[in-house]
JSON list of C-alpha atoms in Angstrom, two decimals:
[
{"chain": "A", "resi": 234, "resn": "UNK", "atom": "CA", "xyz": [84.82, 104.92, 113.59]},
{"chain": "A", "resi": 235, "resn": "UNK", "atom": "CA", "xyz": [84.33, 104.90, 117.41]},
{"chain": "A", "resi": 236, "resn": "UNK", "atom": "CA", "xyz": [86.26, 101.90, 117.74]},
{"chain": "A", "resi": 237, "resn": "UNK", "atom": "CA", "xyz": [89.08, 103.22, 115.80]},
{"chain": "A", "resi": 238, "resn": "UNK", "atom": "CA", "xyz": [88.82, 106.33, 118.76]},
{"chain": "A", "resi": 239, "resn": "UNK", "atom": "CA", "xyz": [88.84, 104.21, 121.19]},
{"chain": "A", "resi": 240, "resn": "UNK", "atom": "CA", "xyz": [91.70, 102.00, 120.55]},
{"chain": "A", "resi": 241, "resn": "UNK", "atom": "CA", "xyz": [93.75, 104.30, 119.36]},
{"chain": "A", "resi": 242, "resn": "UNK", "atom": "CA", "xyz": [93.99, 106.37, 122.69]},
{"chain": "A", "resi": 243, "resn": "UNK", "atom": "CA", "xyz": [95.87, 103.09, 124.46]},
{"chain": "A", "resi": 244, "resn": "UNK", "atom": "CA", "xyz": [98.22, 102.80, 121.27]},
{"chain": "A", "resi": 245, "resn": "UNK", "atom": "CA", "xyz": [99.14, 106.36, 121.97]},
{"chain": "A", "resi": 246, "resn": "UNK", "atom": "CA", "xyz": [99.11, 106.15, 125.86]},
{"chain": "A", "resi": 247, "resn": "UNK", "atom": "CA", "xyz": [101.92, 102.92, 125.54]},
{"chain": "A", "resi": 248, "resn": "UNK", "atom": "CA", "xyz": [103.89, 105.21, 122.93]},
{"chain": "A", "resi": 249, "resn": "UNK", "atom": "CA", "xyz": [104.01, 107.96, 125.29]},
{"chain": "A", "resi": 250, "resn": "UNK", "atom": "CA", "xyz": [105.41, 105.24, 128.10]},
{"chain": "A", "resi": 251, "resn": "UNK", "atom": "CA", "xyz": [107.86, 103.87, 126.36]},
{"chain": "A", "resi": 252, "resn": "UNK", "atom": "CA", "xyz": [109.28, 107.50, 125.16]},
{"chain": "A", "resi": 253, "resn": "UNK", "atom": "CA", "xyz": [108.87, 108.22, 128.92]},
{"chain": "A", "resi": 254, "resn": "UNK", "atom": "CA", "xyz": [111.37, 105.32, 130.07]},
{"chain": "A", "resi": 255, "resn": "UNK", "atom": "CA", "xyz": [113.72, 106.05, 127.78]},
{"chain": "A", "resi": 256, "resn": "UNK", "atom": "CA", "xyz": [114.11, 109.36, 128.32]},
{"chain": "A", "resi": 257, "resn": "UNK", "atom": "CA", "xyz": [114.28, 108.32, 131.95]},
{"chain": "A", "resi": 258, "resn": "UNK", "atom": "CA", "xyz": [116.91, 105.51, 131.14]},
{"chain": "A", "resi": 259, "resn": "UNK", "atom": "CA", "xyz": [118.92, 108.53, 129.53]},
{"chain": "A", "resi": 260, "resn": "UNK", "atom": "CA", "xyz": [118.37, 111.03, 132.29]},
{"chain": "A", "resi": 261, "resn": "UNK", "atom": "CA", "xyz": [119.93, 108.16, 134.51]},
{"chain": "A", "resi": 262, "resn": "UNK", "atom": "CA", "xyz": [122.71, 107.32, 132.69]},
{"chain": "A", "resi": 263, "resn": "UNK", "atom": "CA", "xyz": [123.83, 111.07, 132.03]},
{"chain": "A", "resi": 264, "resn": "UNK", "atom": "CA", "xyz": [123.33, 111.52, 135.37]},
{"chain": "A", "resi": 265, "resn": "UNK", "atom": "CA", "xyz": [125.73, 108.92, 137.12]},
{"chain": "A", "resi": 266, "resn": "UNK", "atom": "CA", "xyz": [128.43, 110.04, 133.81]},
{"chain": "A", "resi": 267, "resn": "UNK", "atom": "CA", "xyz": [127.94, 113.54, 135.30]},
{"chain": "A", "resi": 268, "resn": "UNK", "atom": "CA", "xyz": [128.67, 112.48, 138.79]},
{"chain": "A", "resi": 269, "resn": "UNK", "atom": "CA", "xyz": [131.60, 110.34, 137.93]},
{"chain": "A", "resi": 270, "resn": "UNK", "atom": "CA", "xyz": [132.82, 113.44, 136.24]},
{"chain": "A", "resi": 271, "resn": "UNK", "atom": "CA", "xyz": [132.30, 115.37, 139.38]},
{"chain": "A", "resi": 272, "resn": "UNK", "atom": "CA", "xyz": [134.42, 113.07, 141.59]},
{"chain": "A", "resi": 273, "resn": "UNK", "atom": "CA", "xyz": [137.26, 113.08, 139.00]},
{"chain": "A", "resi": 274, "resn": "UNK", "atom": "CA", "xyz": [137.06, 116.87, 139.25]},
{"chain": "A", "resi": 275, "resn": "UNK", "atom": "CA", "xyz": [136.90, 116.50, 143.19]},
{"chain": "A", "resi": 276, "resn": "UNK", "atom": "CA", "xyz": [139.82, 114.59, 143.13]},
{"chain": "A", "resi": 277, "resn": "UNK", "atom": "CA", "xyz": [142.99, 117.26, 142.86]},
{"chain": "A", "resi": 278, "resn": "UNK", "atom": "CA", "xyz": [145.62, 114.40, 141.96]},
{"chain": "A", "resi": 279, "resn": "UNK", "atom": "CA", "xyz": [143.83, 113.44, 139.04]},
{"chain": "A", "resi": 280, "resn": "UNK", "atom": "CA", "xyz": [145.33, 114.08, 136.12]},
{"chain": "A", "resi": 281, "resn": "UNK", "atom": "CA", "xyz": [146.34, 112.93, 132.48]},
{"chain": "A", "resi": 282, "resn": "UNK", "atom": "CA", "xyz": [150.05, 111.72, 131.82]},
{"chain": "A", "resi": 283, "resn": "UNK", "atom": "CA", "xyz": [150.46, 108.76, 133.71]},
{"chain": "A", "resi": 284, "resn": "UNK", "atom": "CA", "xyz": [150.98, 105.19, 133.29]},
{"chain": "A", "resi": 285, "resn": "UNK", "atom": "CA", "xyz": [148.55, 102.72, 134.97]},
{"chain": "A", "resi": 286, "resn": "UNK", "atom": "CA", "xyz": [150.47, 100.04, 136.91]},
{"chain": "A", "resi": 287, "resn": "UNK", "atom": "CA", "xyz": [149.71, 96.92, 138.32]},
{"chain": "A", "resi": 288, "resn": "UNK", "atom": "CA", "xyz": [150.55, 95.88, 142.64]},
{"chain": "A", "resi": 289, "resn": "UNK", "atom": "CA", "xyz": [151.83, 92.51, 143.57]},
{"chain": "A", "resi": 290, "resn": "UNK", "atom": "CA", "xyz": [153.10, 93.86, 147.61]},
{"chain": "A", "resi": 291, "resn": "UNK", "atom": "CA", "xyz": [150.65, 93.68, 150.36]},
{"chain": "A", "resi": 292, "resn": "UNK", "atom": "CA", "xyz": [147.85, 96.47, 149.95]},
{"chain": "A", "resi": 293, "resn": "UNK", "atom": "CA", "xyz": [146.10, 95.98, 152.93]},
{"chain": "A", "resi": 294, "resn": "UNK", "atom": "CA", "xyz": [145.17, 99.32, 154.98]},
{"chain": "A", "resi": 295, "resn": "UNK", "atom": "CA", "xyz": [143.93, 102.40, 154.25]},
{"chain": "A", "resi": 296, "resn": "UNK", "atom": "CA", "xyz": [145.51, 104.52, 151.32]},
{"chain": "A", "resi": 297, "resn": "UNK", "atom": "CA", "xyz": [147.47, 107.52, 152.49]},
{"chain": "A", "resi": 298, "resn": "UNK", "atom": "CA", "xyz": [145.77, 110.63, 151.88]},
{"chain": "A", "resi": 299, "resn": "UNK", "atom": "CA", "xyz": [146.17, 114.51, 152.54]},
{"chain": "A", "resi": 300, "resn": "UNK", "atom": "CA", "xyz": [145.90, 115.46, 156.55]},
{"chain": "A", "resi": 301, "resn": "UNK", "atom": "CA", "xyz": [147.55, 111.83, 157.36]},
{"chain": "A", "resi": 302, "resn": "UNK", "atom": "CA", "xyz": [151.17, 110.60, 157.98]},
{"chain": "A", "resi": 303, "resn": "UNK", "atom": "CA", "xyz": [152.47, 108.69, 155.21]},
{"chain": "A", "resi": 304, "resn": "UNK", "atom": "CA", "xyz": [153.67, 105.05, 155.63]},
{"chain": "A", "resi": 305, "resn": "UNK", "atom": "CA", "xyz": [157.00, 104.78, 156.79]},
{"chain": "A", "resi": 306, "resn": "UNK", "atom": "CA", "xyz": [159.26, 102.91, 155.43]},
{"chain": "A", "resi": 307, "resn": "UNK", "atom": "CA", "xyz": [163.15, 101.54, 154.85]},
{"chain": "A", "resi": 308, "resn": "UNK", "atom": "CA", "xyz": [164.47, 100.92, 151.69]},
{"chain": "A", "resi": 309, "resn": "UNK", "atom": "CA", "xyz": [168.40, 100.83, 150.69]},
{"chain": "A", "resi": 310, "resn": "UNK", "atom": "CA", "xyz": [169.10, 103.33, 147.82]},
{"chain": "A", "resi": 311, "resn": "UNK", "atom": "CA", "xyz": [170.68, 101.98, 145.19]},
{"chain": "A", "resi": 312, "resn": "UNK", "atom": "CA", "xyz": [174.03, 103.60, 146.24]},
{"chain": "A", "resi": 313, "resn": "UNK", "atom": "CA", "xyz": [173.94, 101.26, 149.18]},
{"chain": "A", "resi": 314, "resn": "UNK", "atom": "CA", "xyz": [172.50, 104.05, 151.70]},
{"chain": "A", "resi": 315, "resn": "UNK", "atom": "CA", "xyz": [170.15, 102.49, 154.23]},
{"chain": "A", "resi": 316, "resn": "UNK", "atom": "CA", "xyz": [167.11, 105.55, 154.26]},
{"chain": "A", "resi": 317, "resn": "UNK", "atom": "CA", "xyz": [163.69, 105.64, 156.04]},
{"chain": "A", "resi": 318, "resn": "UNK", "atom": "CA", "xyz": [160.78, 108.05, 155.55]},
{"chain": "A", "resi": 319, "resn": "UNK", "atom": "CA", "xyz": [160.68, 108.81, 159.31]},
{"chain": "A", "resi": 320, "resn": "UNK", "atom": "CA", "xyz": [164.14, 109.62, 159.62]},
{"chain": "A", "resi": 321, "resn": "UNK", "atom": "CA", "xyz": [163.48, 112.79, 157.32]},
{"chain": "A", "resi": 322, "resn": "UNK", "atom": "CA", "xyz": [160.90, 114.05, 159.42]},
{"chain": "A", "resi": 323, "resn": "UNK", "atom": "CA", "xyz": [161.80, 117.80, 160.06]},
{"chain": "A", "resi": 324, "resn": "UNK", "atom": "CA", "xyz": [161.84, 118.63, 156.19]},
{"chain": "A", "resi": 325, "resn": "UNK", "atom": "CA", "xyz": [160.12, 118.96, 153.63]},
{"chain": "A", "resi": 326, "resn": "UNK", "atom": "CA", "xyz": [160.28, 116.01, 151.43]},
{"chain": "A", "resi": 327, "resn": "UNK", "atom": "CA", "xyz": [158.87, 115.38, 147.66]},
{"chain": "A", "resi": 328, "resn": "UNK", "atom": "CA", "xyz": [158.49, 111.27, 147.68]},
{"chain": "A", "resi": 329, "resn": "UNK", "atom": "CA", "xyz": [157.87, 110.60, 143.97]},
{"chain": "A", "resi": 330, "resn": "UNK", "atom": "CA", "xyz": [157.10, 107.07, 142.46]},
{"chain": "A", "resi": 331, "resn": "UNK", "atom": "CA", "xyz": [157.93, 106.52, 138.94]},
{"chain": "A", "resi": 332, "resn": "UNK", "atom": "CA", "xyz": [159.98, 104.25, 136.77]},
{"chain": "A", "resi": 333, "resn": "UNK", "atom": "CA", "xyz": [162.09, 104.26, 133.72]},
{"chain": "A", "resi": 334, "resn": "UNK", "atom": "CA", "xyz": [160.33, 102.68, 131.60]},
{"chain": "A", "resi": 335, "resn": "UNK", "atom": "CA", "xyz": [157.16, 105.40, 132.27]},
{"chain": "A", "resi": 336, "resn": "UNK", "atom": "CA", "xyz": [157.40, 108.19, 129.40]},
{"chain": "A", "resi": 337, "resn": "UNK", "atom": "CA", "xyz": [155.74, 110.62, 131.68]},
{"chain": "A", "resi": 338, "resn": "UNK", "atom": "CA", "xyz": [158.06, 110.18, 134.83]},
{"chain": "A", "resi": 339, "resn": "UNK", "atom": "CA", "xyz": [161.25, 110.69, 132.04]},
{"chain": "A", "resi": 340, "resn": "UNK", "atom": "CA", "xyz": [160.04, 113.56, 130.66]},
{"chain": "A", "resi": 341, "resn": "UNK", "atom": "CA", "xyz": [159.87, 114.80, 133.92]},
{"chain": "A", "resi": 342, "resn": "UNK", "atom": "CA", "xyz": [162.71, 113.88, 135.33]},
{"chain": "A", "resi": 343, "resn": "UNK", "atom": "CA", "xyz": [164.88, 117.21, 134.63]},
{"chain": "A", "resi": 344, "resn": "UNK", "atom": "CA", "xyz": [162.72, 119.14, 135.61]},
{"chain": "A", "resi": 345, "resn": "UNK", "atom": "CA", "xyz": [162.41, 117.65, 139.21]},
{"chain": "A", "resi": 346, "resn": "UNK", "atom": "CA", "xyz": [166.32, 117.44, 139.19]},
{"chain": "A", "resi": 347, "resn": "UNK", "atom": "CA", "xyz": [166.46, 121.54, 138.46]},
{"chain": "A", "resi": 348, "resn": "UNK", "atom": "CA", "xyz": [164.09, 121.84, 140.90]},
{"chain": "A", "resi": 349, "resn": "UNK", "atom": "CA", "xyz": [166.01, 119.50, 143.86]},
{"chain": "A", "resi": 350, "resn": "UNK", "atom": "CA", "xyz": [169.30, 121.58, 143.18]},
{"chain": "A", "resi": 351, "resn": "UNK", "atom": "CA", "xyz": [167.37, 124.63, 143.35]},
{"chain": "A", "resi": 352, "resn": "UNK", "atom": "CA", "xyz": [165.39, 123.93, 146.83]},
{"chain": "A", "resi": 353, "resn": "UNK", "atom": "CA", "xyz": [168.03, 121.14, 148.15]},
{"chain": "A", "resi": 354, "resn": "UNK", "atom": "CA", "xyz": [170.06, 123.98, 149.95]},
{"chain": "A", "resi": 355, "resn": "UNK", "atom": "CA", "xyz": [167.35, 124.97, 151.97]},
{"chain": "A", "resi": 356, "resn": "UNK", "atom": "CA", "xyz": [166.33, 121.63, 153.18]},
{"chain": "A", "resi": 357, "resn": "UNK", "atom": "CA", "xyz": [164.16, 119.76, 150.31]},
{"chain": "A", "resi": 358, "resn": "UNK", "atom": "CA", "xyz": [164.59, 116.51, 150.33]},
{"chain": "A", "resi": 359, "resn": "UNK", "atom": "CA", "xyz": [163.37, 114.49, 147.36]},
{"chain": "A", "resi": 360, "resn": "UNK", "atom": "CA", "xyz": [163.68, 110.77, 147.27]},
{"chain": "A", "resi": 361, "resn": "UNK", "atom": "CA", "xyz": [162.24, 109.02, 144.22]},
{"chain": "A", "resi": 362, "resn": "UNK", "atom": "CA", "xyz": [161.06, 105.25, 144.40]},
{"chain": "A", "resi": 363, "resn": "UNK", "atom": "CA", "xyz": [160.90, 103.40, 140.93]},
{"chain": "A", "resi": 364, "resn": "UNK", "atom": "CA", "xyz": [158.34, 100.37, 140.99]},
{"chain": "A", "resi": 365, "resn": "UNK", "atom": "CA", "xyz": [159.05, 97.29, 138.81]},
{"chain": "A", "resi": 366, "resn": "UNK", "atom": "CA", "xyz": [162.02, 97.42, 138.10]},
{"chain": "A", "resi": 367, "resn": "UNK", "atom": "CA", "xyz": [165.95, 96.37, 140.34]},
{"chain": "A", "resi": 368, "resn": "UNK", "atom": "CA", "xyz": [168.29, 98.68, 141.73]},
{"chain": "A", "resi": 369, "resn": "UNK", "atom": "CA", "xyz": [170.78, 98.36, 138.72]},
{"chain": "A", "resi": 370, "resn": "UNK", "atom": "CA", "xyz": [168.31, 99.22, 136.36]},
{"chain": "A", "resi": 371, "resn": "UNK", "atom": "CA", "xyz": [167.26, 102.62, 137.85]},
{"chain": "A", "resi": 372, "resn": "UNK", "atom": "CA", "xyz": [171.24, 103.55, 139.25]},
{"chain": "A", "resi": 373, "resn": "UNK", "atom": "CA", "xyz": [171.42, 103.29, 135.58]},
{"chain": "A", "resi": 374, "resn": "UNK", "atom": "CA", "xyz": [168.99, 105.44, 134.11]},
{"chain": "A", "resi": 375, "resn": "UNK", "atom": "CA", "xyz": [169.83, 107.73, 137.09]},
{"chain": "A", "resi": 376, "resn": "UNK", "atom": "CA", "xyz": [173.72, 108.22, 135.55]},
{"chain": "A", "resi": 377, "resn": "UNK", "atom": "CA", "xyz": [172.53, 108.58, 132.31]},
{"chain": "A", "resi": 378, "resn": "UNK", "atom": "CA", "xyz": [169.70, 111.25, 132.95]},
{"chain": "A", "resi": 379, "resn": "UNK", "atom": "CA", "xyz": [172.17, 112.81, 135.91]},
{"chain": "A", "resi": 380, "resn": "UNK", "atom": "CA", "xyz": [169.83, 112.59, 138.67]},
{"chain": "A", "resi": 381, "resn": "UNK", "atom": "CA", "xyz": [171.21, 112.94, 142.17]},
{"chain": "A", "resi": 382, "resn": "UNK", "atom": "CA", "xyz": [168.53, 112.81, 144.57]},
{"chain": "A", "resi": 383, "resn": "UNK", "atom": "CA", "xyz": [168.13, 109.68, 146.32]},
{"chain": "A", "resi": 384, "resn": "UNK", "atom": "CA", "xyz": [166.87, 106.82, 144.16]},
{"chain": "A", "resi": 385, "resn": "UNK", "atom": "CA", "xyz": [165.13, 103.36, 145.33]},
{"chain": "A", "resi": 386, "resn": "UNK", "atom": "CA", "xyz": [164.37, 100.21, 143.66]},
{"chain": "A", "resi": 387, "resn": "UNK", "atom": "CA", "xyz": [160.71, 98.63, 144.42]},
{"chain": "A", "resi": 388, "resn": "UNK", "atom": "CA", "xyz": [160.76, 95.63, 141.79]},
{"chain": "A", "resi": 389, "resn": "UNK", "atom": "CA", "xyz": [158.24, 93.72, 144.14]},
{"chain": "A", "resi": 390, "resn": "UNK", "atom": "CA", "xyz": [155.94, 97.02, 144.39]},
{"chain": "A", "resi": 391, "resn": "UNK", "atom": "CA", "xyz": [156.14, 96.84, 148.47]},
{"chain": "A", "resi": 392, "resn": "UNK", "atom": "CA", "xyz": [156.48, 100.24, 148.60]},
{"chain": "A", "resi": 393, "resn": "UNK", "atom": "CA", "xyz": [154.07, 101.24, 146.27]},
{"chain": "A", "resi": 394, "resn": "UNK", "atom": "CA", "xyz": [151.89, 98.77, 147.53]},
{"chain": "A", "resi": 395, "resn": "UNK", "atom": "CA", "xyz": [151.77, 100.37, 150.63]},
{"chain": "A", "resi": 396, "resn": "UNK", "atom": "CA", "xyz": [151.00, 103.67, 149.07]},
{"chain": "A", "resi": 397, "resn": "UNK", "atom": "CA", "xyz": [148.27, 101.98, 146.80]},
{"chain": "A", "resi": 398, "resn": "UNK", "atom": "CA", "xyz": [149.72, 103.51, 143.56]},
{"chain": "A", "resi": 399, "resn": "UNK", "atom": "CA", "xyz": [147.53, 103.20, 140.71]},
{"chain": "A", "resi": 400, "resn": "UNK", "atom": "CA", "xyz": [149.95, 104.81, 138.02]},
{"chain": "A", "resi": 401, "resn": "UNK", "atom": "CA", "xyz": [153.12, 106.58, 137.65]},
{"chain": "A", "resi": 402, "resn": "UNK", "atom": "CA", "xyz": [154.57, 108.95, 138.14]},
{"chain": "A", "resi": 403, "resn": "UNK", "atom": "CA", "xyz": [152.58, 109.85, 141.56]},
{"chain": "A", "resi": 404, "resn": "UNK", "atom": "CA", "xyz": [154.29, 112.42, 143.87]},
{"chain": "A", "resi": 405, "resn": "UNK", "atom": "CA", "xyz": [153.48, 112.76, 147.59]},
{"chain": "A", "resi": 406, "resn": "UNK", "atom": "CA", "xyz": [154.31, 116.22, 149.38]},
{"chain": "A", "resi": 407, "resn": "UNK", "atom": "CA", "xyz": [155.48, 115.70, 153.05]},
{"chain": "A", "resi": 408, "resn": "UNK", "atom": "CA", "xyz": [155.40, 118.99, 155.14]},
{"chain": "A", "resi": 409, "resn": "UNK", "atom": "CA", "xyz": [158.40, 118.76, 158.25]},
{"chain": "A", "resi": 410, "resn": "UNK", "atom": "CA", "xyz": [155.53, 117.69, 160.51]},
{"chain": "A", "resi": 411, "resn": "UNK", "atom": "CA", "xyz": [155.32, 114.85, 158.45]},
{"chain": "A", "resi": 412, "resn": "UNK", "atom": "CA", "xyz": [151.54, 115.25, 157.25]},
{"chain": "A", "resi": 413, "resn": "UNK", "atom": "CA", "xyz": [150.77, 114.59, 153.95]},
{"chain": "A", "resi": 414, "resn": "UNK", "atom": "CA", "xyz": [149.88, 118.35, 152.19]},
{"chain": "A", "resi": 415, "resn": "UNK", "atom": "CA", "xyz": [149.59, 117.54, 148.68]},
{"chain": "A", "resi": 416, "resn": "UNK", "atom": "CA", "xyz": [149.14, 114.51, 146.50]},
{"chain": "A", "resi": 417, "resn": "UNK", "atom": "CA", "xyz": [149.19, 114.65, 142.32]},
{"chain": "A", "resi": 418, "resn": "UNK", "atom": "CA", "xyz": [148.70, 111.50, 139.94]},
{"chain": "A", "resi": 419, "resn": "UNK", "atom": "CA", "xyz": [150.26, 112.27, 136.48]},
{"chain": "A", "resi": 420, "resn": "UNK", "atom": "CA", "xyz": [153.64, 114.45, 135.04]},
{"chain": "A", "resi": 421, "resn": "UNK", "atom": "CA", "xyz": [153.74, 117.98, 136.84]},
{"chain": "A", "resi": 422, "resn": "UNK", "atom": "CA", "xyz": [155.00, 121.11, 134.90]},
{"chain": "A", "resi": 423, "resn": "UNK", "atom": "CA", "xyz": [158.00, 122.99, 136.61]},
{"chain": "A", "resi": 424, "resn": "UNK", "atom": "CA", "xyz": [155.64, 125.88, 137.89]},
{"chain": "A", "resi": 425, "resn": "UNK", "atom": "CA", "xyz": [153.44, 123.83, 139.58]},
{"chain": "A", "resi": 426, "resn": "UNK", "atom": "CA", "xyz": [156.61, 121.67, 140.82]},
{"chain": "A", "resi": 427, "resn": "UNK", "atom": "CA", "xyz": [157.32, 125.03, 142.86]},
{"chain": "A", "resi": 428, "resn": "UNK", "atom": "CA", "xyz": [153.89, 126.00, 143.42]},
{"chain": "A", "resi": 429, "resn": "UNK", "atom": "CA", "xyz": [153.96, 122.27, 145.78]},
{"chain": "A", "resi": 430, "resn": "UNK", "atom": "CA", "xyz": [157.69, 122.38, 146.74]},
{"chain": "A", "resi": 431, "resn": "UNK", "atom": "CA", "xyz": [156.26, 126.06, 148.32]},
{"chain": "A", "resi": 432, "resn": "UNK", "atom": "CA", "xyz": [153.29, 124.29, 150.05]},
{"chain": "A", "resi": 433, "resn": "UNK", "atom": "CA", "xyz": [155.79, 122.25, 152.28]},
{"chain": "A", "resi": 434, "resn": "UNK", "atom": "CA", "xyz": [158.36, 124.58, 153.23]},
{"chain": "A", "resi": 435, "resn": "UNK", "atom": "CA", "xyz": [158.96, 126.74, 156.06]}
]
């Protein structure tokens, strides 16, 4: 019988460990889900609705991000108008990267056309840049969906490369200083396409 005590003591000792591990192995792996949840919530362009995407054009350098000047660029629109970022500094502009072929970015689409003829007349200036795809594609879908901002074929990405896009659509809001206020990953609703449109305004 005081063999059977004593053995039994370790027995229970190495049962207790082994519960103690695991719960430690679970306490760690809750914890780093938590955190990653954390710095999605951190993260104010995070959001659902949007289409992942895939870079071929250079994406060296730092990512543009709120506080900092964007990348400037020049691109041809596809109505043969020679346009560069810089050259619209001293208004507001509403750069937004999207693509036909992205559900979200057409099912926004009106809505960021009513809200360009509503804001146009006092300066907004919205110029949309579709990735993957070539200029006759997107002055196409433009016609049909009667969009008449400013439109820009990226089919090589260089562009969105520079702006390290990792989905569309992806809208950047450029105050006339030409700082970066307000970045948002995923479809926006019309109030909160005013809401930023109001952030960059005078």
């Amino acid at each position: 019988m005081d063999t059977l005590r004593v053995s039994a003591a370790p027995v229970r000792s190495g049962r207790l460990g082994s519960e103690r591990i695991r719960t430690i192995v679970v306490l760690a792996v809750v914890g780093v889900l938590l955190a990653g949840a954390a710095v999605v919530v951190e993260q104010p362009w995070a959001a659902d609705g949007y289409t992942g995407v895939t870079l071929t054009g250079d994406v060296a350098g730092a990512a543009p991000v709120v506080g900092m000047a964007p990348p400037d660029f020049q691109a041809t629109t596809t109505d043969g108008t020679a346009v560069s970022l810089a050259a619209y500094k001293g208004k507001p502009v509403w750069l937004t990267f999207g693509a036909s072929w992205c559900a979200d970015c057409r099912g926004e689409a009106p809505d960021i056309e009513a809200t360009y003829e509503k804001y146009a007349p006092a300066g907004l200036v919205v110029l949309s840049v579709s990735i993957d795809e070539d200029a006759d594609a997107v002055r196409a879908y433009a016609d049909r969906v009667g969009l008449t901002f400013p439109q820009v074929a990226d089919p090589s990405t260089t562009i969105a490369g520079r702006y390290r896009i990792l989905g569309v659509p992806t809208h950047f809001f450029i105050s006339p200083d030409g700082i970066i206020q307000e970045v948002r990953l995923g479809g926006l609703p019309p109030a909160e396409m005013e809401r930023l449109v109001g952030t960059i305004s005078r």
